[in-house]
């Protein structure tokens, strides 16, 4: 068979000739088909045209990542690192070509595409006027995580190098790269903030210079959110360091500073981005960001951000299900007047965050030694609460003259929690845990109005930048609550009793509880403020800042209708000065600065004799250096601060349940931040904070004098994030990132008679992503080493967690 098959073709000359003719025919057919295909391709190419060109900034430098789009077809491309773009296969005709980049003035050109030809269209984009931080185009272009230029910190158009105050800014671009699905995860990039402290209703606080600092400010006015904050509407987070009582309401800040969340605002170019995220702990999250100009002149701009979030805890019980929507509208009335209106509306259903109180009479002094199962919640998904949040914000800007403008801001907030919130406490002598539940209905009502007049003028040869303002703030709350305690159970071997923690059993205990006078409490407090701040340029390199604020507080106290009594009511007046000096050693690149800042808190705690407390005052002295060099590729701030606090309140040892005002506190330390882009595509965000806090004077019997306050957190905190993305070639947009956070040992309780230790921690995170103009794919792994670590409330933090993010952009 094999021999015959091999020999047969050769044995016949006729067959050989037939095969030769067949091969020749096949070759001719293939050549003919190839000519037809080539002709069709050539005809197709000849039937279309192309557009190419460059995009440069106003200073003549190449602008990368600028979107170049044909309005009629919505086809587009982002410019390369050299600022070039090339749009191919465009049907002949007339088009509108748009070049846009956030912070630059959008530019449009009418173009004609001719078949078989490539038309060159170049753009030069000037700076945008809406936000000062976008003036640094090179920062956004290369060092993409550097957006230090903001008017929020000084309430003035002041560059970072001109400002004597220290602040950090976390951008939405950085949060997107890190696949942030929780608002507090963005704070990993701010030096000294530590592990977030999550309260029963989702409200969060973090550390700043050794002081617990809340998230109560939105767009520079009150944004008091008693519940969790969704990151979908966040453009950036600004961490302003040190006592800030001069330009911000002291009721919303701590002596360590404040966190200002700046929301996304409409812009001129239509754009939509829809993102779906899924991952560990049953995460399902869908977000949408839609931006539309509503008229042809683009004087009415609309944007809406929304999020649907569903996630379970890594523990055996615990969940968060929420819906969030944030519409915003900008109306540019004319070249002098504009109006911004936006809202944040959220509803959520969740279980309380884990909270554990140690036994101060017990023998265990370290959370690791308790032996509690890390993944055991001691909770139940039926013991939950509902929360609602409505924030309405308005901004009216009016240009009075070339030197003066008016800024009117208004905010109205409703924030409430209704349901069951929980906490846990230990009796470690018998290895038992008690589950405490508060059935509560707690609404907050906030009103905040500010009127600022901002001037930029010269007296002789000296430049003055001035802000003068008035502020009104009011906060009301009506608190209904009943607290019950479940029977204690073993925390090592709870057995069937573990399942006894149900909503029905809690409700029965609440119904049987004897009513108390304090089950319903009303609170009402107001403040009226006036302030002025002037930045005076002595030379083109040396400027001085002088500021003063006066506040009049009217706290009507806590009123209990049951007995008709009011406690904690007071009226006070407080003054807060601020001074600063900046000298630019290298103009536009290196500056030395120093500041004196004052802040105050009005104390509403209750003393045994019901006498009012004096305001707590904090005085900060700070000095350091700021660097913005190498074409904005290196930005760094290094500072030393010293904050002394007087009139500190603490528990009254002679009268349990009351407070006494007999203390002083000192908080000093070093902070350093680096934001760098050493070469194309490679970015670094790093920070280090050392804080030395102690109670320097305390009432006898409190047992805390000379010790570090437990709520000051770790003495040493560090953060690092490094990422690299390809900036050219076929895989442009492909990147990866890695980073982590470190915190030294800290205390949950720190007195001379009892200490409870929270161990140090180091976490490592990593991500990989592919970011293109039309879509983005990202995957993030948090806590790669599966580090076990805890918050100040002894809440176990997430183990290794993976999140996949898919985005469509059009």
PDB file of N, CA and C in Angstrom, residues 248-291:
ATOM      1  N   UNK A 248     -11.977  78.011  59.093  1.00  0.00           N
ATOM      2  CA  UNK A 248     -12.958  76.943  59.063  1.00  0.00           C
ATOM      3  C   UNK A 248     -13.665  76.847  60.414  1.00  0.00           C
ATOM      4  N   UNK A 249     -14.892  76.371  60.376  1.00  0.00           N
ATOM      5  CA  UNK A 249     -15.698  76.226  61.579  1.00  0.00           C
ATOM      6  C   UNK A 249     -15.055  75.213  62.515  1.00  0.00           C
ATOM      7  N   UNK A 250     -14.733  75.639  63.739  1.00  0.00           N
ATOM      8  CA  UNK A 250     -14.042  74.761  64.677  1.00  0.00           C
ATOM      9  C   UNK A 250     -14.895  73.582  65.116  1.00  0.00           C
ATOM     10  N   UNK A 251     -16.224  73.687  64.964  1.00  0.00           N
ATOM     11  CA  UNK A 251     -17.102  72.576  65.331  1.00  0.00           C
ATOM     12  C   UNK A 251     -16.925  71.390  64.400  1.00  0.00           C
ATOM     13  N   UNK A 252     -16.292  71.614  63.236  1.00  0.00           N
ATOM     14  CA  UNK A 252     -16.164  70.572  62.228  1.00  0.00           C
ATOM     15  C   UNK A 252     -14.721  70.103  62.047  1.00  0.00           C
ATOM     16  N   UNK A 253     -13.793  70.637  62.837  1.00  0.00           N
ATOM     17  CA  UNK A 253     -12.374  70.301  62.698  1.00  0.00           C
ATOM     18  C   UNK A 253     -11.812  69.870  64.040  1.00  0.00           C
ATOM     19  N   UNK A 254     -10.649  69.267  64.010  1.00  0.00           N
ATOM     20  CA  UNK A 254      -9.944  68.911  65.238  1.00  0.00           C
ATOM     21  C   UNK A 254      -8.691  69.776  65.344  1.00  0.00           C
ATOM     22  N   UNK A 255      -7.968  69.633  66.461  1.00  0.00           N
ATOM     23  CA  UNK A 255      -6.720  70.375  66.609  1.00  0.00           C
ATOM     24  C   UNK A 255      -5.646  69.845  65.657  1.00  0.00           C
ATOM     25  N   UNK A 256      -5.862  68.651  65.119  1.00  0.00           N
ATOM     26  CA  UNK A 256      -4.912  68.104  64.149  1.00  0.00           C
ATOM     27  C   UNK A 256      -5.179  68.543  62.734  1.00  0.00           C
ATOM     28  N   UNK A 257      -6.364  69.127  62.487  1.00  0.00           N
ATOM     29  CA  UNK A 257      -6.683  69.595  61.150  1.00  0.00           C
ATOM     30  C   UNK A 257      -8.092  69.226  60.736  1.00  0.00           C
ATOM     31  N   UNK A 258      -8.304  69.084  59.429  1.00  0.00           N
ATOM     32  CA  UNK A 258      -9.610  68.718  58.896  1.00  0.00           C
ATOM     33  C   UNK A 258      -9.432  68.008  57.564  1.00  0.00           C
ATOM     34  N   UNK A 259     -10.486  67.284  57.157  1.00  0.00           N
ATOM     35  CA  UNK A 259     -10.520  66.626  55.855  1.00  0.00           C
ATOM     36  C   UNK A 259     -11.674  67.224  55.060  1.00  0.00           C
ATOM     37  N   UNK A 260     -11.339  67.811  53.920  1.00  0.00           N
ATOM     38  CA  UNK A 260     -12.327  68.451  53.048  1.00  0.00           C
ATOM     39  C   UNK A 260     -12.521  67.580  51.819  1.00  0.00           C
ATOM     40  N   UNK A 261     -13.734  67.052  51.657  1.00  0.00           N
ATOM     41  CA  UNK A 261     -13.999  66.251  50.464  1.00  0.00           C
ATOM     42  C   UNK A 261     -14.586  67.159  49.388  1.00  0.00           C
ATOM     43  N   UNK A 262     -13.925  67.201  48.248  1.00  0.00           N
ATOM     44  CA  UNK A 262     -14.315  68.059  47.134  1.00  0.00           C
ATOM     45  C   UNK A 262     -15.017  67.188  46.100  1.00  0.00           C
ATOM     46  N   UNK A 263     -16.231  67.566  45.728  1.00  0.00           N
ATOM     47  CA  UNK A 263     -17.039  66.724  44.852  1.00  0.00           C
ATOM     48  C   UNK A 263     -16.822  67.055  43.381  1.00  0.00           C
ATOM     49  N   UNK A 264     -17.236  66.135  42.526  1.00  0.00           N
ATOM     50  CA  UNK A 264     -17.081  66.291  41.084  1.00  0.00           C
ATOM     51  C   UNK A 264     -18.066  67.335  40.564  1.00  0.00           C
ATOM     52  N   UNK A 265     -17.575  68.189  39.663  1.00  0.00           N
ATOM     53  CA  UNK A 265     -18.385  69.273  39.108  1.00  0.00           C
ATOM     54  C   UNK A 265     -18.519  69.108  37.589  1.00  0.00           C
ATOM     55  N   UNK A 266     -19.586  69.645  36.995  1.00  0.00           N
ATOM     56  CA  UNK A 266     -19.765  69.523  35.541  1.00  0.00           C
ATOM     57  C   UNK A 266     -18.676  70.252  34.765  1.00  0.00           C
ATOM     58  N   UNK A 267     -18.437  69.788  33.539  1.00  0.00           N
ATOM     59  CA  UNK A 267     -17.511  70.479  32.631  1.00  0.00           C
ATOM     60  C   UNK A 267     -18.091  70.444  31.225  1.00  0.00           C
ATOM     61  N   UNK A 268     -17.399  71.021  30.263  1.00  0.00           N
ATOM     62  CA  UNK A 268     -18.012  71.335  28.975  1.00  0.00           C
ATOM     63  C   UNK A 268     -18.113  70.159  28.010  1.00  0.00           C
ATOM     64  N   UNK A 269     -17.297  69.134  28.167  1.00  0.00           N
ATOM     65  CA  UNK A 269     -17.238  68.043  27.198  1.00  0.00           C
ATOM     66  C   UNK A 269     -18.152  66.891  27.608  1.00  0.00           C
ATOM     67  N   UNK A 270     -19.030  66.414  26.734  1.00  0.00           N
ATOM     68  CA  UNK A 270     -19.859  65.256  27.079  1.00  0.00           C
ATOM     69  C   UNK A 270     -18.985  64.034  27.379  1.00  0.00           C
ATOM     70  N   UNK A 271     -19.304  63.352  28.455  1.00  0.00           N
ATOM     71  CA  UNK A 271     -18.527  62.156  28.803  1.00  0.00           C
ATOM     72  C   UNK A 271     -19.336  61.282  29.746  1.00  0.00           C
ATOM     73  N   UNK A 272     -19.241  59.983  29.539  1.00  0.00           N
ATOM     74  CA  UNK A 272     -19.912  59.014  30.401  1.00  0.00           C
ATOM     75  C   UNK A 272     -18.934  57.893  30.735  1.00  0.00           C
ATOM     76  N   UNK A 273     -18.934  57.485  31.982  1.00  0.00           N
ATOM     77  CA  UNK A 273     -18.123  56.352  32.408  1.00  0.00           C
ATOM     78  C   UNK A 273     -18.953  55.468  33.334  1.00  0.00           C
ATOM     79  N   UNK A 274     -19.080  54.210  32.969  1.00  0.00           N
ATOM     80  CA  UNK A 274     -19.835  53.237  33.759  1.00  0.00           C
ATOM     81  C   UNK A 274     -18.863  52.165  34.232  1.00  0.00           C
ATOM     82  N   UNK A 275     -18.899  51.878  35.528  1.00  0.00           N
ATOM     83  CA  UNK A 275     -17.940  50.949  36.121  1.00  0.00           C
ATOM     84  C   UNK A 275     -18.663  49.884  36.940  1.00  0.00           C
ATOM     85  N   UNK A 276     -18.228  48.645  36.750  1.00  0.00           N
ATOM     86  CA  UNK A 276     -18.714  47.538  37.580  1.00  0.00           C
ATOM     87  C   UNK A 276     -17.525  46.944  38.319  1.00  0.00           C
ATOM     88  N   UNK A 277     -17.686  46.737  39.625  1.00  0.00           N
ATOM     89  CA  UNK A 277     -16.621  46.178  40.451  1.00  0.00           C
ATOM     90  C   UNK A 277     -17.156  44.996  41.249  1.00  0.00           C
ATOM     91  N   UNK A 278     -16.368  43.948  41.291  1.00  0.00           N
ATOM     92  CA  UNK A 278     -16.742  42.758  42.035  1.00  0.00           C
ATOM     93  C   UNK A 278     -15.498  42.171  42.668  1.00  0.00           C
ATOM     94  N   UNK A 279     -15.706  41.355  43.695  1.00  0.00           N
ATOM     95  CA  UNK A 279     -14.534  40.784  44.351  1.00  0.00           C
ATOM     96  C   UNK A 279     -14.877  40.048  45.620  1.00  0.00           C
ATOM     97  N   UNK A 280     -13.919  40.011  46.517  1.00  0.00           N
ATOM     98  CA  UNK A 280     -14.051  39.272  47.766  1.00  0.00           C
ATOM     99  C   UNK A 280     -15.211  39.800  48.603  1.00  0.00           C
ATOM    100  N   UNK A 281     -15.694  38.939  49.472  1.00  0.00           N
ATOM    101  CA  UNK A 281     -16.760  39.275  50.426  1.00  0.00           C
ATOM    102  C   UNK A 281     -18.040  39.702  49.702  1.00  0.00           C
ATOM    103  N   UNK A 282     -18.276  39.050  48.562  1.00  0.00           N
ATOM    104  CA  UNK A 282     -19.516  39.250  47.796  1.00  0.00           C
ATOM    105  C   UNK A 282     -19.706  40.693  47.355  1.00  0.00           C
ATOM    106  N   UNK A 283     -18.633  41.352  47.016  1.00  0.00           N
ATOM    107  CA  UNK A 283     -18.736  42.738  46.551  1.00  0.00           C
ATOM    108  C   UNK A 283     -19.411  42.796  45.188  1.00  0.00           C
ATOM    109  N   UNK A 284     -20.429  43.617  45.062  1.00  0.00           N
ATOM    110  CA  UNK A 284     -21.041  43.970  43.792  1.00  0.00           C
ATOM    111  C   UNK A 284     -21.302  45.474  43.827  1.00  0.00           C
ATOM    112  N   UNK A 285     -20.651  46.195  42.934  1.00  0.00           N
ATOM    113  CA  UNK A 285     -20.734  47.657  42.946  1.00  0.00           C
ATOM    114  C   UNK A 285     -20.841  48.161  41.515  1.00  0.00           C
ATOM    115  N   UNK A 286     -21.862  48.974  41.257  1.00  0.00           N
ATOM    116  CA  UNK A 286     -22.078  49.561  39.938  1.00  0.00           C
ATOM    117  C   UNK A 286     -22.125  51.075  40.093  1.00  0.00           C
ATOM    118  N   UNK A 287     -21.285  51.786  39.325  1.00  0.00           N
ATOM    119  CA  UNK A 287     -21.259  53.252  39.381  1.00  0.00           C
ATOM    120  C   UNK A 287     -21.394  53.823  37.978  1.00  0.00           C
ATOM    121  N   UNK A 288     -21.919  55.035  37.912  1.00  0.00           N
ATOM    122  CA  UNK A 288     -22.028  55.747  36.634  1.00  0.00           C
ATOM    123  C   UNK A 288     -21.681  57.215  36.857  1.00  0.00           C
ATOM    124  N   UNK A 289     -20.929  57.774  35.912  1.00  0.00           N
ATOM    125  CA  UNK A 289     -20.546  59.188  35.919  1.00  0.00           C
ATOM    126  C   UNK A 289     -20.917  59.749  34.554  1.00  0.00           C
ATOM    127  N   UNK A 290     -21.973  60.568  34.504  1.00  0.00           N
ATOM    128  CA  UNK A 290     -22.488  61.097  33.242  1.00  0.00           C
ATOM    129  C   UNK A 290     -22.377  62.623  33.263  1.00  0.00           C
ATOM    130  N   UNK A 291     -21.691  63.183  32.261  1.00  0.00           N
ATOM    131  CA  UNK A 291     -21.515  64.631  32.163  1.00  0.00           C
ATOM    132  C   UNK A 291     -22.080  65.121  30.835  1.00  0.00           C
TER     133      UNK A 291
END
